[in-house]
Amino acid sequence: MSTATTLNNLPVAVLGAGPVGLAAAAHLLERGLTPLVLEAGSAVAANLATYRQVRLFSPWQFNVDKAARRLLLQHGWNAPADDGLPTAGELVDQYLAPLASLPALAPHLKFGQRVIAITRAGFDKVKTKGREAAPFIVRTQTAEGPQEFLARAVIDATGTWSHPNPLGANGIAAIGESALGERIAYGMPDVAGLERSRYAGQRVLVVGAGHSAAGSLLALAQLAEQDPRTSIVWATRSSQLARVFGGGDADGLRARGQLGQRLKALRDSGALEMHEDFRIREIVESGGKLHVIGELKDGSASAIDGIDRIVCATGARPDLSITRELRVRHDPWLESTDLLAPLIDPNEHSCGSVRPHGHRELAHPESGYYAVGAKSYGRAPNFLMATGYEQVRSVVAALAGDMGAADDVQLELPETGVCNTRLAYDDAETDKSSGCCGGPGPRGEAQDQSSGCCGGPGPRGDAQDQSSGCCGGAKPAAGTGTLRLSELPARWFRTLALSGAHCCA
Ligand SMILES: Cc1cc2nc3c(=O)[nH]c(=O)nc-3n(C[C@H](O)[C@H](O)[C@H](O)COP(=O)(O)OP(=O)(O)OC[C@H]3O[C@@H](n4cnc5c(N)ncnc54)[C@H](O)[C@@H]3O)c2cc1C
């Protein structure tokens, strides 16, 4: 039997049974390929399950993958109304769990399998000759010890949520952070529900300026209404909160716009003790209370005293350790796929949408390995499931050899409605004249503020024709964020395919 035949007999390993991993499995089945889904948790969507209580801001129409929908409908699925807003728990119970239990998919799912390493059989990272014909080996940690699986390709949909960023403003844990870990929750604890007893009547510090922080602050405000002894403190590393306050009515997702507006109203009401421009360096405990020590923007020392509990909502980062033995190429600061980075860099983008992208932008030097879903964004925020669904459709088409379908990438995403705000990450400056769609040029380079990503510079690092922007006149209508690759000039399309581009749509 030839090597190619041997490889083709192997399954495609899908790492993680979150919404994007399960969508990948559905696409693989639809194309007659065999998935092997390896999930660390004991059930599907272990990450979403940690914030079951949170109402999502994207309605069902954006939350269900098309291949998954087709598979479910074959089995009499009662599809929820497109415009309904599920909680994370409802997404799991009404969509992901039924999907995973379908007879076509269930036999391909393995739980309690935490992937700890991926390599190629007979090859370390250095060895080249014959590499592409070698199967992947995926090693997992299970309750019974390590296991290994062979695969023809690997779709890594492990997300980022299980690797939260620390409280320390410099990207490393604050001094004392791990020792005082019992008093710190990462992510979105159910402060007004299941974990109410831990937070009621407490002085709670929320750290971060994203949607998770917003959700926790609003939930704590609800708790404080029920138990007025509860007090809420909010610390942010920046004083530029335009991103989290959002685009209000201009947001393509109404619920996301409202979340930001409710947070702004809460802040304006004075119900929060606010610490902007506060950079956390150290946490100490004395007299049963936590004292959070940091610096202000001008370098002067400052402290937030008398804290009982901390909710850390500073984002998350991908686990790059599992691909240590693969030839992967990441963006140096986002840790996303290299070609995707210019499209999603929060230093430059605020629209919340991303230009359509697929297998080409997601590819690594290691052929057959793709990071998709939230992990593909690395440390960049604003990932939406709909983006991941289109990613896996394209990647699976490429694995099936259908390059026409793989390259026909289409993505319709709602914008946040804050595209007119030029964001320098963590130091957003409101500058109506130079936004994501009229703003900064290539990453880290001198920029011509008059020429933005939708009317200005092209791919990062390339010589650029300032008269022809990456959107080349195909700038999306405000608030829709809809841009089809087929609408773009062929010249731009080629550039994108080869080197990625800098654009907000
Ligand atoms: C509070 C909150 C609200 C959000 N609201 C929205 C919204 O309204 N709309 C929207 O589109 N998006 C929303 N998002 C983003 C959403 O979570 C992601 O779009 C989605 O979960 C990404 O799916 P994923 O499959 O890529 O990753 P995840 O959902 O993170 O799934 C990853 C899976 O991989 C598993 N895993 C991790 N490591 C390993 C390993 N080493 N081995 C094996 N398995 C592993 C995990 O257990 C998990 O099951 C929200 C996120 C948060 C935090």
XYZ file of C-alpha atoms and ligand atoms in Angstrom:
558
model
C 0.000 0.000 0.000
C 1.354 3.454 -0.911
C 2.000 6.084 1.738
C -0.776 8.234 0.277
C -3.261 5.380 0.608
C -2.174 4.778 4.174
C -2.591 8.450 5.033
C -5.996 8.605 3.366
C -7.205 5.743 5.514
C -6.556 7.734 8.644
C -9.060 10.086 10.275
C -8.701 13.843 10.462
C -8.054 14.678 14.119
C -10.218 17.513 15.401
C -8.926 18.865 18.688
C -11.668 20.258 20.901
C -15.425 19.685 20.803
C -16.460 23.325 21.076
C -18.735 24.914 18.495
C -15.981 25.178 15.883
C -14.518 21.707 16.437
C -17.963 20.125 16.146
C -18.654 22.159 13.011
C -15.401 20.851 11.548
C -16.553 17.307 12.296
C -19.884 17.956 10.560
C -18.117 19.282 7.453
C -15.755 16.301 7.420
C -18.668 13.870 7.576
C -20.478 15.722 4.815
C -17.435 15.308 2.589
C -17.031 11.640 3.363
C -13.956 12.121 5.556
C -13.666 10.551 8.988
C -13.289 12.863 11.978
C -11.676 11.888 15.266
C -12.715 14.509 17.800
C -10.552 14.611 20.924
C -12.038 16.689 23.748
C -10.400 17.398 27.097
C -13.682 17.815 28.953
C -16.162 15.157 29.933
C -18.789 16.578 27.569
C -19.010 18.893 24.569
C -18.211 22.581 24.767
C -16.443 22.457 28.107
C -15.433 26.106 27.767
C -18.920 27.422 27.036
C -20.134 25.345 29.972
C -18.118 27.543 32.348
C -20.326 30.522 31.499
C -23.642 28.815 30.867
C -25.525 31.701 32.484
C -24.265 34.299 30.008
C -26.667 35.424 27.313
C -24.801 35.551 24.017
C -25.032 38.684 21.928
C -25.188 36.916 18.576
C -28.556 35.405 17.623
C -29.009 31.779 16.586
C -28.610 32.582 12.885
C -24.916 33.307 13.527
C -24.413 30.510 16.031
C -25.304 27.419 14.024
C -22.916 26.061 11.426
C -24.515 25.246 8.073
C -23.218 21.662 7.760
C -24.161 20.992 11.371
C -27.640 22.380 10.679
C -28.046 20.093 7.648
C -26.978 17.077 9.688
C -29.294 17.966 12.567
C -32.257 18.612 10.281
C -31.864 15.141 8.774
C -32.607 13.839 12.243
C -35.658 15.988 12.911
C -33.947 18.762 14.859
C -36.276 21.451 16.110
C -34.229 24.502 15.049
C -34.519 27.537 17.321
C -35.794 30.800 15.818
C -33.016 32.615 13.960
C -33.385 35.860 15.877
C -33.441 34.396 19.390
C -30.504 35.057 21.708
C -29.458 31.896 23.533
C -27.465 31.742 26.720
C -24.208 29.817 26.445
C -25.955 26.975 28.276
C -28.827 26.972 25.778
C -26.343 26.891 22.918
C -24.883 23.744 24.439
C -28.206 22.099 25.344
C -30.218 22.969 22.229
C -27.521 22.761 19.545
C -24.097 21.355 20.445
C -25.173 18.440 22.654
C -27.853 17.251 20.171
C -25.295 17.571 17.367
C -22.726 15.526 19.241
C -25.217 12.790 20.021
C -26.235 12.195 16.394
C -25.493 8.617 15.327
C -23.303 9.927 12.498
C -21.103 11.946 14.842
C -21.198 10.333 18.284
C -18.922 7.361 17.449
C -16.193 9.793 16.387
C -16.078 11.715 19.669
C -13.710 10.894 22.518
C -13.995 12.738 25.834
C -11.479 13.071 28.647
C -8.699 13.323 26.055
C -6.547 16.376 26.723
C -4.166 16.831 23.818
C -0.672 17.487 25.122
C 1.470 17.122 21.995
C 1.279 16.750 18.229
C 4.072 15.503 16.016
C 4.638 13.491 12.835
C 5.426 9.785 12.953
C 9.160 9.272 12.614
C 9.915 12.981 12.366
C 11.106 15.545 14.807
C 10.697 19.187 13.866
C 14.026 19.426 12.073
C 13.735 16.496 9.679
C 12.340 17.438 6.262
C 12.620 14.674 3.660
C 9.367 12.727 3.368
C 7.753 14.747 6.120
C 4.473 15.507 4.350
C 3.739 11.828 3.795
C 4.088 10.973 7.473
C 0.936 10.709 9.574
C 0.437 13.004 12.521
C 0.636 11.565 16.005
C -1.638 13.208 18.547
C -0.770 12.411 22.151
C -3.387 12.896 24.828
C -3.484 12.764 28.596
C -6.393 10.740 29.966
C -7.452 9.499 33.385
C -5.841 6.161 32.436
C -2.592 7.699 31.267
C -1.275 8.859 27.899
C -2.721 7.698 24.594
C -1.675 8.295 20.990
C -3.730 8.573 17.816
C -2.677 8.675 14.176
C -4.236 11.220 11.857
C -3.888 12.344 8.241
C -4.419 15.991 9.219
C -5.093 17.997 12.362
C -7.712 20.702 12.879
C -6.871 22.395 16.175
C -10.009 23.975 17.647
C -8.905 24.059 21.275
C -9.824 27.723 21.770
C -8.090 29.995 24.246
C -10.558 30.193 27.125
C -8.750 27.622 29.294
C -5.591 29.781 29.253
C -6.667 33.125 30.694
C -4.416 36.144 30.707
C -3.165 37.132 34.147
C -4.018 40.147 36.304
C -0.502 41.505 35.893
C -0.604 44.427 33.476
C 2.691 43.413 31.924
C 1.345 40.123 30.610
C 2.884 38.011 33.361
C 1.200 37.083 36.618
C 1.187 39.821 39.226
C 3.404 39.096 42.212
C 1.230 37.158 44.658
C -1.374 36.285 41.999
C -0.931 32.541 42.054
C -0.495 32.309 45.834
C -3.802 34.161 46.304
C -5.501 32.215 43.507
C -8.323 30.981 45.716
C -9.667 34.569 45.885
C -9.364 35.141 42.129
C -11.763 33.872 39.458
C -10.779 33.910 35.786
C -13.412 34.311 33.098
C -17.056 34.800 33.974
C -18.100 33.211 37.276
C -21.851 33.076 37.848
C -21.703 35.829 40.479
C -25.454 36.406 40.677
C -26.451 32.755 40.374
C -24.620 29.557 41.219
C -21.708 31.354 42.912
C -23.792 34.046 44.560
C -22.743 33.076 48.078
C -19.087 33.775 47.262
C -19.796 37.304 46.007
C -22.846 38.597 47.887
C -21.901 41.263 50.415
C -18.299 41.296 49.221
C -16.135 44.043 47.822
C -15.387 42.639 44.378
C -12.779 43.936 41.956
C -13.333 43.256 38.249
C -10.255 43.700 36.065
C -10.476 44.087 32.288
C -12.173 46.085 29.577
C -13.803 43.552 27.293
C -17.214 41.976 26.985
C -16.507 39.450 29.738
C -15.675 42.239 32.195
C -18.826 44.063 31.093
C -20.956 40.985 31.709
C -19.490 40.384 35.164
C -19.897 44.031 36.194
C -23.543 44.045 35.132
C -24.175 40.748 36.934
C -22.542 42.150 40.083
C -24.725 45.264 39.808
C -27.736 42.963 39.761
C -26.376 41.189 42.841
C -25.763 44.530 44.568
C -29.413 45.453 44.013
C -30.425 42.302 45.867
C -27.712 42.602 48.512
C -26.670 46.246 48.905
C -23.647 45.256 51.016
C -22.012 44.161 47.772
C -19.669 46.773 46.363
C -18.136 46.778 42.907
C -14.738 48.058 41.892
C -13.637 48.195 38.253
C -9.992 48.500 37.222
C -8.844 48.957 33.649
C -5.346 49.266 32.263
C -6.447 52.074 29.965
C -8.815 55.000 30.246
C -10.001 54.545 26.678
C -13.139 52.497 27.048
C -14.674 53.100 23.623
C -14.268 49.486 22.637
C -16.170 48.046 25.584
C -18.842 50.757 25.579
C -19.265 49.786 21.946
C -21.211 51.188 19.054
C -24.653 51.291 20.687
C -27.329 51.419 18.010
C -24.652 51.210 15.274
C -23.614 47.736 16.422
C -24.666 45.077 13.924
C -25.493 42.885 16.916
C -28.123 44.726 18.912
C -27.461 42.838 22.135
C -23.729 43.579 21.984
C -24.436 47.293 21.499
C -26.820 47.249 24.424
C -24.306 45.466 26.662
C -21.833 48.319 26.194
C -24.478 50.966 26.697
C -25.707 49.347 29.914
C -22.163 49.232 31.195
C -21.646 52.892 30.336
C -24.845 53.793 32.170
C -23.666 51.801 35.189
C -20.306 53.569 35.164
C -21.972 56.976 34.727
C -24.382 56.253 37.589
C -21.481 56.216 40.029
C -22.434 52.757 41.280
C -18.914 51.547 40.494
C -15.674 52.532 42.104
C -13.613 53.153 38.985
C -9.847 52.887 38.582
C -8.770 53.716 35.046
C -5.188 53.619 33.800
C -4.410 51.250 36.660
C -1.659 48.744 35.904
C -1.592 45.882 38.393
C 1.822 44.755 39.589
C 1.301 42.989 42.904
C -1.389 41.600 45.190
C -0.891 41.230 48.918
C -3.169 40.000 51.643
C -3.423 41.541 55.078
C -6.152 41.437 57.663
C -8.140 39.084 55.435
C -8.362 41.668 52.652
C -6.576 41.889 49.336
C -4.571 44.980 48.460
C -3.972 45.404 44.777
C -0.869 47.416 44.068
C -0.155 49.035 40.752
C 0.987 52.034 38.833
C -0.867 54.826 37.141
C -0.127 56.027 33.643
C 2.362 58.612 34.911
C 4.308 55.902 36.744
C 3.173 56.866 40.228
C 2.294 54.085 42.667
C -1.325 53.431 43.522
C -3.356 50.799 45.367
C -6.876 49.460 45.575
C -7.514 48.329 49.123
C -9.965 46.180 51.015
C -10.849 43.758 48.236
C -12.523 40.425 49.075
C -12.603 38.802 45.656
C -11.236 39.486 42.209
C -12.724 38.605 38.835
C -9.972 38.611 36.222
C -11.395 39.269 32.743
C -8.272 40.277 30.888
C -8.701 37.924 27.937
C -7.080 34.640 27.070
C -4.204 33.273 25.052
C -3.689 30.131 22.980
C -1.806 27.106 24.279
C 1.103 26.936 21.858
C 2.877 24.183 23.771
C 1.007 21.363 22.032
C 2.455 22.300 18.643
C 6.030 22.629 19.898
C 7.154 19.814 17.606
C 5.312 21.082 14.522
C 6.454 23.691 12.031
C 4.103 26.472 12.942
C 4.401 30.160 12.191
C 2.649 32.594 14.477
C 2.323 36.322 14.503
C 4.939 37.557 17.001
C 2.532 39.471 19.182
C -0.937 38.102 18.570
C 0.106 34.441 18.416
C -2.493 34.009 15.707
C -1.724 32.477 12.345
C 0.763 34.787 10.659
C -1.394 35.752 7.677
C -4.499 36.330 9.748
C -2.840 38.789 12.123
C -3.033 41.932 9.989
C -6.776 41.413 9.666
C -7.510 41.230 13.382
C -4.848 43.206 15.214
C -6.632 45.137 17.984
C -3.996 47.856 17.703
C -5.627 48.770 14.439
C -9.058 47.202 14.178
C -12.204 47.878 16.065
C -14.904 46.942 13.594
C -15.340 43.524 15.125
C -15.538 41.988 11.709
C -12.792 40.442 9.684
C -12.279 40.078 5.979
C -13.274 36.647 4.717
C -10.453 34.183 5.160
C -10.000 30.467 4.876
C -7.526 27.647 4.513
C -4.797 29.807 2.963
C -4.644 32.319 5.791
C -4.950 29.530 8.342
C -2.224 27.318 6.926
C 1.102 26.772 8.682
C 4.396 25.597 7.197
C 3.399 22.180 8.595
C 1.088 21.022 5.845
C -2.078 19.414 7.139
C -2.145 21.322 10.450
C -4.648 24.158 10.894
C -5.538 26.176 13.978
C -9.139 27.315 13.666
C -11.808 28.916 15.810
C -10.942 31.148 18.729
C -7.397 29.738 18.702
C -6.807 31.064 15.194
C -7.148 34.607 16.577
C -4.461 34.000 19.188
C -4.680 36.872 21.652
C -6.892 39.061 19.478
C -10.413 39.662 20.815
C -13.780 39.766 19.058
C -13.819 36.233 17.678
C -17.271 35.132 16.595
C -18.407 31.573 16.036
C -19.612 32.489 12.538
C -16.002 33.238 11.601
C -14.918 29.810 12.786
C -17.682 28.060 10.857
C -16.521 29.574 7.584
C -12.912 28.771 8.485
C -13.634 25.073 8.923
C -15.801 24.905 5.821
C -12.829 26.183 3.807
C -10.226 24.044 5.591
C -12.255 20.846 5.203
C -12.893 21.590 1.524
C -9.119 21.972 1.076
C -8.467 18.687 2.892
C -11.005 17.038 0.605
C -9.155 18.433 -2.406
C -12.007 20.711 -3.479
C -9.887 23.824 -3.925
C -12.641 25.734 -5.704
C -14.875 25.530 -2.660
C -11.918 26.023 -0.320
C -11.003 29.318 -1.982
C -14.566 30.579 -2.308
C -14.574 32.098 1.153
C -17.583 34.131 2.159
C -18.242 35.717 5.479
C -20.909 38.079 6.632
C -20.232 39.516 10.034
C -21.951 42.246 11.971
C -19.675 45.140 12.893
C -19.363 46.513 16.378
C -20.270 49.990 15.215
C -17.107 51.545 16.633
C -15.183 51.506 13.372
C -14.748 55.257 13.450
C -12.680 54.999 16.559
C -9.028 54.572 15.862
C -7.835 52.099 18.413
C -4.314 51.765 19.499
C -4.654 48.630 21.618
C -5.230 49.482 25.235
C -4.800 53.150 24.505
C -7.675 53.788 22.180
C -7.875 57.294 20.912
C -11.145 58.562 19.624
C -10.288 60.107 16.338
C -13.246 60.298 14.037
C -11.090 61.144 11.082
C -9.026 58.034 11.158
C -10.826 54.855 11.957
C -10.363 51.260 11.064
C -12.020 52.069 7.785
C -10.180 55.311 7.361
C -7.281 54.920 9.645
C -4.031 53.297 10.308
C -1.804 51.627 7.824
C 0.404 48.594 8.109
C 1.227 47.286 11.539
C 4.138 48.865 13.260
C 5.015 51.150 10.403
C 4.866 54.857 9.885
C 1.317 55.605 8.959
C -0.426 57.983 6.694
C -3.523 58.911 8.640
C -5.303 60.027 5.553
C -5.253 56.582 4.083
C -6.978 53.917 6.059
C -7.290 50.223 5.716
C -10.329 50.503 3.509
C -8.903 53.199 1.342
C -5.261 52.883 1.967
C -2.384 50.591 2.422
C -2.281 47.007 1.418
C -0.450 44.029 2.810
C 1.907 44.449 5.695
C 5.463 44.988 4.800
C 4.862 45.333 1.078
C 5.399 48.337 -1.103
C 2.053 49.954 -1.344
C -0.019 51.839 -3.768
C -1.773 54.414 -1.632
C -4.450 54.960 -4.203
C -5.633 51.387 -3.953
C -6.594 50.224 -0.501
C -7.175 46.718 0.630
C -10.878 47.262 0.221
C -10.194 48.852 -3.123
C -13.444 50.761 -3.137
C -15.402 47.796 -1.920
C -15.764 49.378 1.492
C -18.680 47.796 3.271
C -21.694 49.810 4.179
C -21.450 50.970 7.762
C -23.047 48.529 10.117
C -23.159 45.559 7.813
C -19.569 44.465 7.506
C -20.485 42.347 4.552
C -17.782 41.829 2.028
C -17.556 38.932 -0.342
C -14.252 37.922 -1.759
C -15.868 37.710 -5.160
C -16.590 41.460 -5.008
C -12.946 42.342 -4.649
C -10.644 43.347 -7.457
C -8.667 40.380 -8.764
C -5.392 42.176 -8.031
C -6.330 42.493 -4.383
C -7.552 38.933 -4.218
C -4.177 37.679 -5.433
C -2.378 39.827 -2.915
C -4.536 38.525 -0.119
C -4.051 34.952 -1.092
C -0.325 35.386 -1.090
C 0.416 37.613 1.805
C -2.677 38.572 3.744
C -3.851 42.127 3.946
C -4.743 44.935 6.229
C -8.437 45.509 6.224
C -11.349 45.741 8.533
C -14.115 44.166 6.592
C -18.552 35.503 27.780
C -18.438 35.214 26.327
C -19.470 35.529 25.486
C -19.371 35.251 24.121
N -20.405 35.567 23.305
C -20.320 35.244 21.990
C -21.400 35.492 21.111
O -22.439 36.061 21.485
N -21.279 35.128 19.816
C -20.154 34.524 19.321
O -20.102 34.207 18.137
N -19.109 34.276 20.136
C -19.179 34.624 21.440
N -18.129 34.377 22.269
C -16.946 33.768 21.705
C -17.188 32.265 21.709
O -16.879 31.748 22.956
C -16.382 31.649 20.725
O -16.805 32.178 19.472
C -16.502 30.134 20.674
O -16.637 29.523 21.911
C -15.258 29.653 19.996
O -15.407 28.300 19.758
P -14.161 27.342 19.632
O -14.765 26.016 19.302
O -13.151 27.923 18.751
O -13.485 27.325 21.083
P -14.079 26.920 22.494
O -15.531 27.179 22.597
O -13.209 27.569 23.494
O -13.899 25.343 22.547
C -12.639 24.740 22.682
C -12.839 23.302 23.108
O -11.566 22.667 23.106
C -11.401 21.943 24.313
N -9.956 21.895 24.604
C -9.165 22.900 25.049
N -7.897 22.472 25.162
C -7.878 21.178 24.777
C -6.866 20.209 24.654
N -5.596 20.475 24.943
N -7.203 18.972 24.236
C -8.487 18.666 23.909
N -9.489 19.551 24.014
C -9.196 20.800 24.425
C -12.174 22.740 25.326
O -12.514 21.922 26.440
C -13.386 23.174 24.512
O -14.406 22.214 24.528
C -18.213 34.653 23.627
C -17.174 34.333 24.486
C -17.277 34.620 25.818
C -16.148 34.262 26.709
